[in-house]
C-alpha positions as semicolon CSV with decimal commas, in nm:
position;residue;x (nm);y (nm);z (nm)
1;M;-6,653;-1,997;3,008
2;G;-6,622;-1,737;3,282
3;I;-6,847;-1,508;3,482
4;D;-6,744;-1,158;3,592
5;I;-6,933;-1,126;3,918
6;K;-6,957;-0,746;3,921
7;N;-6,814;-0,479;3,694
8;E;-6,607;-0,193;3,841
9;N;-6,688;-0,180;4,210
10;H;-6,704;0,182;4,325
11;S;-6,893;0,425;4,542
12;S;-7,196;0,582;4,380
13;N;-7,213;0,867;4,631
14;G;-6,852;0,932;4,733
15;K;-6,920;0,789;5,078
16;N;-7,008;0,420;5,086
17;Y;-6,692;0,278;4,930
18;P;-6,661;-0,096;4,877
19;Q;-6,424;-0,255;5,129
20;W;-6,221;-0,574;5,119
21;G;-6,237;-0,795;5,425
22;I;-6,329;-0,524;5,675
23;G;-6,607;-0,294;5,789
24;D;-6,979;-0,310;5,722
25;A;-7,074;-0,650;5,582
26;K;-7,299;-0,472;5,331
27;L;-6,990;-0,306;5,179
28;D;-6,748;-0,599;5,209
29;W;-6,673;-0,697;4,850
30;R;-6,450;-0,987;4,958
31;R;-6,742;-1,141;5,146
32;A;-6,987;-1,086;4,860
33;A;-6,749;-1,212;4,592
34;Q;-6,668;-1,527;4,787
35;K;-7,035;-1,609;4,845
36;A;-7,125;-1,542;4,482
37;G;-6,825;-1,740;4,363
38;Q;-6,918;-2,032;4,585
39;A;-7,272;-2,036;4,445
40;I;-7,140;-2,031;4,089
41;N;-6,889;-2,307;4,159
42;Q;-7,149;-2,528;4,323
43;T;-7,376;-2,485;4,021
44;N;-7,104;-2,540;3,760
45;P;-6,751;-2,621;3,881
46;N;-6,610;-2,571;3,530
47;I;-6,680;-2,198;3,515
48;L;-6,400;-1,947;3,575
49;I;-6,491;-1,681;3,830
50;F;-6,371;-1,328;3,759
51;V;-6,339;-1,097;4,059
52;S;-6,255;-0,730;4,025
53;G;-6,087;-0,522;4,292
54;I;-6,221;-0,219;4,474
55;E;-6,130;0,148;4,428
56;N;-6,033;0,406;4,689
57;G;-6,167;0,451;5,038
58;Q;-6,002;0,171;5,237
59;N;-5,733;0,269;5,485
60;D;-5,654;-0,081;5,611
61;C;-5,390;-0,254;5,393
62;S;-5,441;-0,010;5,106
63;K;-5,139;0,215;5,066
64;D;-5,268;0,419;4,774
65;K;-5,573;0,642;4,743
66;D;-5,566;0,690;4,366
67;M;-5,697;0,399;4,163
68;M;-5,941;0,324;3,886
69;W;-6,265;0,144;3,963
70;G;-6,187;-0,221;4,029
71;E;-5,808;-0,177;4,021
72;N;-5,729;-0,202;4,391
73;F;-5,624;-0,550;4,503
74;M;-5,383;-0,431;4,773
75;P;-5,600;-0,551;5,066
76;I;-5,563;-0,913;4,953
77;E;-5,218;-0,894;5,114
78;C;-5,395;-0,881;5,452
79;Y;-5,721;-1,055;5,366
80;P;-5,657;-1,331;5,109
81;V;-5,933;-1,495;4,912
82;D;-6,064;-1,800;5,099
83;F;-6,026;-2,085;4,851
84;E;-6,289;-2,283;5,039
85;Y;-6,534;-2,053;4,859
86;I;-6,362;-2,011;4,523
87;P;-6,106;-2,276;4,422
88;K;-5,778;-2,113;4,330
89;D;-5,771;-2,275;3,986
90;K;-6,110;-2,118;3,906
91;L;-6,036;-1,769;4,039
92;I;-5,938;-1,487;3,803
93;L;-5,851;-1,145;3,942
94;T;-5,947;-0,886;3,684
95;P;-5,821;-0,530;3,735
96;H;-5,924;-0,241;3,511
97;I;-5,633;-0,011;3,426
98;Y;-5,679;0,322;3,255
99;G;-5,487;0,643;3,205
100;L;-5,539;1,011;3,144
101;D;-5,786;0,974;2,858
102;V;-6,035;0,813;3,095
103;Y;-5,957;0,982;3,428
104;P;-5,679;1,243;3,427
105;D;-5,710;1,340;3,795
106;I;-5,512;1,048;3,938
107;S;-5,234;1,220;4,133
108;Y;-4,942;1,007;4,019
109;F;-5,016;1,090;3,654
110;S;-4,887;1,441;3,729
111;S;-4,596;1,329;3,946
112;K;-4,245;1,443;3,855
113;D;-4,133;1,083;3,814
114;F;-4,403;1,000;3,556
115;P;-4,388;0,765;3,366
116;N;-4,126;0,577;3,567
117;N;-4,366;0,561;3,861
118;L;-4,633;0,370;3,671
119;Q;-4,503;0,015;3,688
120;P;-4,430;0,034;4,063
121;K;-4,788;0,156;4,113
122;W;-4,934;-0,130;3,911
123;E;-4,716;-0,372;4,104
124;E;-4,858;-0,237;4,431
125;H;-5,216;-0,236;4,309
126;F;-5,237;-0,587;4,162
127;G;-4,917;-0,716;4,001
128;Y;-4,762;-0,846;4,323
129;L;-5,029;-1,114;4,335
130;T;-4,879;-1,306;4,043
131;E;-4,592;-1,396;4,277
132;K;-4,847;-1,538;4,520
133;G;-4,992;-1,770;4,258
134;Y;-5,303;-1,574;4,166
135;T;-5,410;-1,552;3,803
136;I;-5,437;-1,194;3,674
137;I;-5,636;-1,119;3,358
138;P;-5,692;-0,746;3,302
139;G;-6,063;-0,694;3,240
140;E;-6,024;-0,356;3,072
141;F;-5,751;-0,126;2,952
142;G;-5,715;0,106;2,655
143;S;-5,701;0,469;2,547
144;K;-5,740;0,696;2,248
145;Y;-5,367;0,639;2,198
146;G;-5,326;0,981;2,040
147;T;-5,626;0,946;1,811
148;T;-5,930;1,176;1,806
149;T;-6,288;1,094;1,907
150;N;-6,588;1,323;1,942
151;T;-6,460;1,419;2,288
152;G;-6,122;1,534;2,160
153;T;-5,772;1,410;2,089
154;G;-5,602;1,171;2,328
155;D;-5,345;1,293;2,577
156;T;-4,990;1,224;2,460
157;K;-4,903;1,112;2,813
158;D;-5,158;0,834;2,782
159;V;-4,973;0,701;2,478
160;V;-4,666;0,673;2,699
161;L;-4,874;0,508;2,971
162;Q;-5,016;0,248;2,733
163;D;-4,666;0,164;2,610
164;K;-4,548;0,123;2,968
165;L;-4,849;-0,095;3,048
166;I;-4,776;-0,334;2,763
167;D;-4,413;-0,351;2,875
168;Y;-4,534;-0,427;3,226
169;F;-4,761;-0,707;3,108
170;I;-4,467;-0,856;2,919
171;D;-4,245;-0,832;3,226
172;K;-4,511;-1,003;3,440
173;E;-4,602;-1,251;3,163
174;I;-4,966;-1,142;3,178
175;C;-5,071;-1,284;2,843
176;N;-5,450;-1,296;2,866
177;F;-5,653;-0,977;2,862
178;F;-5,968;-0,797;2,754
179;Y;-5,916;-0,469;2,569
180;W;-6,152;-0,170;2,574
181;S;-6,264;-0,141;2,309
182;Y;-6,304;-0,277;1,958
183;N;-6,590;-0,044;1,869
184;P;-6,498;0,315;1,775
185;N;-6,788;0,484;1,955
186;S;-6,643;0,472;2,306
187;D;-6,598;0,839;2,397
188;D;-6,319;0,777;2,648
189;T;-6,098;0,552;2,440
190;G;-6,225;0,516;2,087
191;G;-6,176;0,169;1,944
192;L;-5,937;-0,055;1,758
193;V;-6,103;0,044;1,431
194;E;-6,194;0,373;1,265
195;D;-6,548;0,511;1,250
196;D;-6,623;0,284;0,954
197;W;-6,596;-0,010;1,199
198;Q;-6,356;-0,183;0,960
199;T;-6,027;0,003;0,917
200;P;-5,778;-0,098;1,190
201;I;-5,600;0,174;1,386
202;S;-5,248;0,051;1,328
203;S;-5,083;0,231;1,621
204;K;-5,308;0,057;1,873
205;I;-5,280;-0,279;1,701
206;D;-4,901;-0,252;1,687
207;N;-4,879;-0,183;2,060
208;L;-5,096;-0,484;2,144
209;Q;-4,899;-0,696;1,899
210;K;-4,586;-0,650;2,110
211;L;-4,757;-0,837;2,392
212;I;-4,922;-1,096;2,168
213;Q;-4,597;-1,176;1,987
214;Y;-4,406;-1,208;2,313
215;C;-4,666;-1,443;2,457
216;N;-4,676;-1,654;2,141
217;Q;-4,298;-1,692;2,159
218;Q;-4,323;-1,815;2,517
219;E;-4,577;-2,080;2,414
220;N;-4,352;-2,202;2,134
């Protein structure tokens, strides 16, 4: 069993951005996550503790200003998690990674080197931490993947992005994940099934299957 301490840390007013390890203690997500994680661990040491990242708004040790809510783990390079609070074997870092169907205004989505710039960005934002021994389990990712919902048809560039993301997970051997979403009534992404809630959307399933099959082969 695991507990996600807080979903998608972000500013609600465009001013008071969550920070990591610096600034006002009221905005320091590292401090809050460690204290919450410690309380959880003391109550039940068997529970996994999921900690999301922050978003934009931190200059110190955060090279990029364009990220989804909860995607930014760059400041851990300067301010690591204190394992006195959350044991390393109980800590799960859980970024949320989305593309143009959810938030098209990220600057590097319109860069000339798209989509080749995507994997280096993900590596900067969170992927580098696998080399430091942290466990990464994406808490959300997904898109319309070219399908149509009541808010329109998905951006073809997001299909490319989702393909690149699965390739990246394979390269990093990130084999555990949570996908958004199964249900078809998510306006931003649609679901893994049609509006009847039963018929699978084969294109989405096939893309996820690439990762699942790779990971199964590694286990065998």
